[in-house]
PDB file of C-alpha atoms in Angstrom:
ATOM      1  CA  MET A   1       3.956 -14.824   1.799  1.00 93.00           C
ATOM      2  CA  GLU A   2       4.488 -11.331   4.236  1.00 96.00           C
ATOM      3  CA  ILE A   3       2.987  -8.585   2.249  1.00 97.00           C
ATOM      4  CA  LYS A   4       6.297  -7.150   2.597  1.00 98.00           C
ATOM      5  CA  GLU A   5       7.911  -9.678  -0.025  1.00 98.00           C
ATOM      6  CA  LYS A   6       4.345  -9.867  -1.822  1.00 98.00           C
ATOM      7  CA  PHE A   7       5.117  -6.308  -2.011  1.00 98.00           C
ATOM      8  CA  GLY A   8       9.185  -5.919  -3.153  1.00 98.00           C
ATOM      9  CA  GLN A   9       9.275  -9.574  -5.708  1.00 98.00           C
ATOM     10  CA  LYS A  10       5.893  -6.627  -7.778  1.00 98.00           C
ATOM     11  CA  VAL A  11       8.668  -4.204  -7.603  1.00 98.00           C
ATOM     12  CA  LYS A  12      11.013  -6.541  -8.658  1.00 98.00           C
ATOM     13  CA  GLU A  13       9.312  -8.051 -11.380  1.00 98.00           C
ATOM     14  CA  LEU A  14       8.834  -4.135 -13.437  1.00 98.00           C
ATOM     15  CA  ARG A  15      12.039  -2.591 -12.221  1.00 98.00           C
ATOM     16  CA  GLU A  16      12.320  -5.610 -14.870  1.00 98.00           C
ATOM     17  CA  GLN A  17      10.500  -5.700 -16.762  1.00 97.00           C
ATOM     18  CA  LYS A  18      11.152  -1.983 -18.079  1.00 96.00           C
ATOM     19  CA  GLY A  19      14.529  -2.782 -17.861  1.00 97.00           C
ATOM     20  CA  PHE A  20      15.531  -0.800 -15.616  1.00 98.00           C
ATOM     21  CA  SER A  21      19.287  -1.294 -13.359  1.00 98.00           C
ATOM     22  CA  ILE A  22      17.806  -0.519  -9.027  1.00 98.00           C
ATOM     23  CA  GLU A  23      20.332   1.702  -9.426  1.00 98.00           C
ATOM     24  CA  GLN A  24      18.182   4.012 -12.474  1.00 98.00           C
ATOM     25  CA  LEU A  25      14.755   3.016 -10.130  1.00 98.00           C
ATOM     26  CA  ALA A  26      16.228   5.098  -7.568  1.00 98.00           C
ATOM     27  CA  ASN A  27      16.925   7.737  -9.095  1.00 98.00           C
ATOM     28  CA  ILE A  28      13.716   8.591 -10.757  1.00 98.00           C
ATOM     29  CA  SER A  29      12.059   6.762  -7.278  1.00 98.00           C
ATOM     30  CA  ASN A  30      14.281   9.596  -5.167  1.00 98.00           C
ATOM     31  CA  VAL A  31      14.415   6.348  -2.689  1.00 98.00           C
ATOM     32  CA  ASP A  32      18.228   5.106  -1.203  1.00 98.00           C
ATOM     33  CA  ARG A  33      18.997   2.001  -3.847  1.00 98.00           C
ATOM     34  CA  ASN A  34      19.966  -0.300  -0.380  1.00 98.00           C
ATOM     35  CA  TYR A  35      16.689   0.488   0.528  1.00 98.00           C
ATOM     36  CA  ILE A  36      15.068  -0.177  -2.055  1.00 98.00           C
ATOM     37  CA  SER A  37      16.563  -3.656  -2.819  1.00 98.00           C
ATOM     38  CA  ASP A  38      15.503  -4.789   0.936  1.00 98.00           C
ATOM     39  CA  ILE A  39      12.285  -3.310  -0.200  1.00 98.00           C
ATOM     40  CA  GLU A  40      12.077  -6.011  -3.604  1.00 98.00           C
ATOM     41  CA  LYS A  41      14.112  -9.083  -0.388  1.00 98.00           C
ATOM     42  CA  GLY A  42      10.855  -8.336   1.189  1.00 98.00           C
ATOM     43  CA  LYS A  43      12.739  -6.671   4.206  1.00 98.00           C
ATOM     44  CA  ARG A  44      11.570  -3.142   4.338  1.00 98.00           C
ATOM     45  CA  ASN A  45       7.718  -2.221   6.369  1.00 98.00           C
ATOM     46  CA  VAL A  46       7.340   0.171   4.195  1.00 98.00           C
ATOM     47  CA  SER A  47       5.087   3.437   4.015  1.00 98.00           C
ATOM     48  CA  ILE A  48       2.910   4.506   1.170  1.00 98.00           C
ATOM     49  CA  GLU A  49       4.321   7.259   0.610  1.00 98.00           C
ATOM     50  CA  ILE A  50       7.542   5.772  -0.655  1.00 98.00           C
ATOM     51  CA  MET A  51       5.177   2.781  -1.953  1.00 98.00           C
ATOM     52  CA  GLU A  52       3.992   5.555  -4.312  1.00 98.00           C
ATOM     53  CA  LYS A  53       7.351   6.585  -5.114  1.00 98.00           C
ATOM     54  CA  ILE A  54       8.488   2.999  -6.703  1.00 98.00           C
ATOM     55  CA  ILE A  55       5.157   2.915  -8.352  1.00 98.00           C
ATOM     56  CA  LEU A  56       4.901   6.059  -9.244  1.00 98.00           C
ATOM     57  CA  ALA A  57       8.414   5.247 -11.028  1.00 98.00           C
ATOM     58  CA  LEU A  58       7.605   2.334 -12.341  1.00 98.00           C
ATOM     59  CA  ASP A  59       5.455   3.955 -15.200  1.00 97.00           C
ATOM     60  CA  THR A  60       1.890   2.375 -13.308  1.00 98.00           C
ATOM     61  CA  ASP A  61      -0.162   3.688 -10.158  1.00 97.00           C
ATOM     62  CA  PHE A  62      -1.506   1.145  -6.972  1.00 98.00           C
ATOM     63  CA  ILE A  63      -4.738   0.341  -9.379  1.00 98.00           C
ATOM     64  CA  GLU A  64      -2.192  -1.496 -11.967  1.00 98.00           C
ATOM     65  CA  PHE A  65       0.243  -2.620  -8.902  1.00 98.00           C
ATOM     66  CA  PHE A  66      -2.021  -4.553  -7.155  1.00 98.00           C
ATOM     67  CA  ASN A  67      -3.986  -5.808  -9.794  1.00 97.00           C
ATOM     68  CA  ASP A  68      -1.691  -9.749  -9.547  1.00 97.00           C
ATOM     69  CA  ASN A  69      -3.487 -12.473  -8.238  1.00 95.00           C
ATOM     70  CA  ASN A  70      -0.270 -12.887  -5.765  1.00 95.00           C
ATOM     71  CA  PHE A  71      -2.007  -9.345  -3.972  1.00 97.00           C
ATOM     72  CA  LYS A  72      -5.484 -11.843  -3.352  1.00 93.00           C
ATOM     73  CA  LYS A  73      -6.025 -13.122   0.215  1.00 82.00           C
TER      74      LYS A  73
ATOM     75  CA  MET B   1      -5.607  14.302  -3.090  1.00 93.00           C
ATOM     76  CA  GLU B   2      -2.378  12.743  -1.299  1.00 96.00           C
ATOM     77  CA  ILE B   3      -1.663   9.835  -1.320  1.00 98.00           C
ATOM     78  CA  LYS B   4      -2.671   9.278   2.716  1.00 98.00           C
ATOM     79  CA  GLU B   5      -5.697  11.127   2.458  1.00 98.00           C
ATOM     80  CA  LYS B   6      -7.280   9.172  -0.742  1.00 98.00           C
ATOM     81  CA  PHE B   7      -5.427   5.152   1.002  1.00 98.00           C
ATOM     82  CA  GLY B   8      -7.894   7.329   3.524  1.00 98.00           C
ATOM     83  CA  GLN B   9     -10.726   7.912   1.893  1.00 98.00           C
ATOM     84  CA  LYS B  10     -11.223   4.283   1.113  1.00 98.00           C
ATOM     85  CA  VAL B  11     -11.141   3.066   4.776  1.00 98.00           C
ATOM     86  CA  LYS B  12     -13.564   5.858   5.989  1.00 98.00           C
ATOM     87  CA  GLU B  13     -16.132   4.614   2.679  1.00 98.00           C
ATOM     88  CA  LEU B  14     -15.625   0.985   2.804  1.00 98.00           C
ATOM     89  CA  ARG B  15     -15.665   0.970   6.844  1.00 98.00           C
ATOM     90  CA  GLU B  16     -19.356   2.200   6.733  1.00 98.00           C
ATOM     91  CA  GLN B  17     -20.700  -0.275   3.997  1.00 97.00           C
ATOM     92  CA  LYS B  18     -20.082  -2.409   6.926  1.00 96.00           C
ATOM     93  CA  GLY B  19     -21.515  -0.372   9.509  1.00 97.00           C
ATOM     94  CA  PHE B  20     -18.415  -0.746  12.007  1.00 98.00           C
ATOM     95  CA  SER B  21     -17.689   1.762  13.752  1.00 98.00           C
ATOM     96  CA  ILE B  22     -14.305   2.652  14.000  1.00 98.00           C
ATOM     97  CA  GLU B  23     -13.793   0.542  17.479  1.00 98.00           C
ATOM     98  CA  GLN B  24     -14.998  -2.157  15.656  1.00 98.00           C
ATOM     99  CA  LEU B  25     -12.481  -1.655  12.627  1.00 98.00           C
ATOM    100  CA  ALA B  26      -9.837  -1.812  15.588  1.00 98.00           C
ATOM    101  CA  ASN B  27     -11.088  -4.030  17.469  1.00 98.00           C
ATOM    102  CA  ILE B  28     -11.258  -6.154  14.536  1.00 98.00           C
ATOM    103  CA  SER B  29      -8.184  -5.001  12.859  1.00 98.00           C
ATOM    104  CA  ASN B  30      -6.540  -5.143  15.634  1.00 98.00           C
ATOM    105  CA  VAL B  31      -4.967  -1.598  15.764  1.00 98.00           C
ATOM    106  CA  ASP B  32      -5.686   1.766  17.637  1.00 98.00           C
ATOM    107  CA  ARG B  33      -8.296   3.455  17.327  1.00 98.00           C
ATOM    108  CA  ASN B  34      -6.307   6.499  17.163  1.00 98.00           C
ATOM    109  CA  TYR B  35      -4.033   4.994  15.051  1.00 98.00           C
ATOM    110  CA  ILE B  36      -7.104   3.852  12.923  1.00 98.00           C
ATOM    111  CA  SER B  37      -9.333   7.818  12.666  1.00 98.00           C
ATOM    112  CA  ASP B  38      -5.770   9.469  12.065  1.00 98.00           C
ATOM    113  CA  ILE B  39      -5.558   6.569   9.399  1.00 98.00           C
ATOM    114  CA  GLU B  40      -9.314   8.114   7.418  1.00 98.00           C
ATOM    115  CA  LYS B  41      -8.052  11.750   8.260  1.00 98.00           C
ATOM    116  CA  GLY B  42      -5.142  11.058   5.804  1.00 98.00           C
ATOM    117  CA  LYS B  43      -3.119  11.133   8.468  1.00 98.00           C
ATOM    118  CA  ARG B  44      -0.510   9.073   9.396  1.00 98.00           C
ATOM    119  CA  ASN B  45       1.695   7.447   7.292  1.00 98.00           C
ATOM    120  CA  VAL B  46       0.877   3.972   7.401  1.00 98.00           C
ATOM    121  CA  SER B  47       2.260   1.455   6.554  1.00 98.00           C
ATOM    122  CA  ILE B  48       1.834  -2.152   4.812  1.00 98.00           C
ATOM    123  CA  GLU B  49       1.822  -3.964   6.979  1.00 98.00           C
ATOM    124  CA  ILE B  50      -1.087  -1.899   8.451  1.00 98.00           C
ATOM    125  CA  MET B  51      -2.243  -0.818   6.154  1.00 98.00           C
ATOM    126  CA  GLU B  52      -3.158  -5.161   4.920  1.00 98.00           C
ATOM    127  CA  LYS B  53      -5.111  -5.385   8.672  1.00 98.00           C
ATOM    128  CA  ILE B  54      -6.986  -2.800   7.735  1.00 98.00           C
ATOM    129  CA  ILE B  55      -7.951  -3.988   4.569  1.00 98.00           C
ATOM    130  CA  LEU B  56      -8.185  -8.219   5.817  1.00 98.00           C
ATOM    131  CA  ALA B  57     -10.214  -6.509   8.432  1.00 98.00           C
ATOM    132  CA  LEU B  58     -12.496  -4.484   5.939  1.00 98.00           C
ATOM    133  CA  ASP B  59     -12.662  -7.957   4.528  1.00 97.00           C
ATOM    134  CA  THR B  60     -11.258  -7.764   1.172  1.00 98.00           C
ATOM    135  CA  ASP B  61      -8.183  -7.801  -0.486  1.00 97.00           C
ATOM    136  CA  PHE B  62      -5.317  -5.172  -2.233  1.00 98.00           C
ATOM    137  CA  ILE B  63      -6.727  -6.143  -5.132  1.00 98.00           C
ATOM    138  CA  GLU B  64      -9.901  -5.173  -4.446  1.00 98.00           C
ATOM    139  CA  PHE B  65      -9.458  -2.356  -2.462  1.00 98.00           C
ATOM    140  CA  PHE B  66      -7.612  -0.248  -4.576  1.00 98.00           C
ATOM    141  CA  ASN B  67      -9.202  -1.182  -7.403  1.00 97.00           C
ATOM    142  CA  ASP B  68     -10.629   2.378  -8.054  1.00 97.00           C
ATOM    143  CA  ASN B  69     -10.303   5.537 -10.050  1.00 95.00           C
ATOM    144  CA  ASN B  70      -9.141   7.200  -6.676  1.00 95.00           C
ATOM    145  CA  PHE B  71      -6.054   6.069  -7.075  1.00 97.00           C
ATOM    146  CA  LYS B  72      -5.973   6.278 -10.997  1.00 93.00           C
ATOM    147  CA  LYS B  73      -2.324   8.889 -11.112  1.00 83.00           C
TER     148      LYS B  73
END
């Protein structure tokens, strides 16, 4: 799986754990909802600043977000 | 410190631990050396695909790379 897809999958997983809709996550993160939808589908080569907005909106940090065996090389 | 700067600092730290020059890291990662130099200075809003190239070239993965208290929110 490509890194874009792994990232999107994890965003979706945490968003659903939080009980957020895409629209809610968009509002909290200040990232467009269509862009978030594309990210979750693994379609976007997201930048580190957008990653940070989404990760913080999911109430986590880079340490915890990537601490997942799906990100093992 | 901005996330771009934290990322760049960690790239530089690991590159130096490995004893690589910027040029060597550029060759291994297939990322332009001027771009790597800018990343290390915190000047680039790097994409997840470029991040992956550099992280793999540093012989690590996203889990280990971000497992650093500098990435705590």
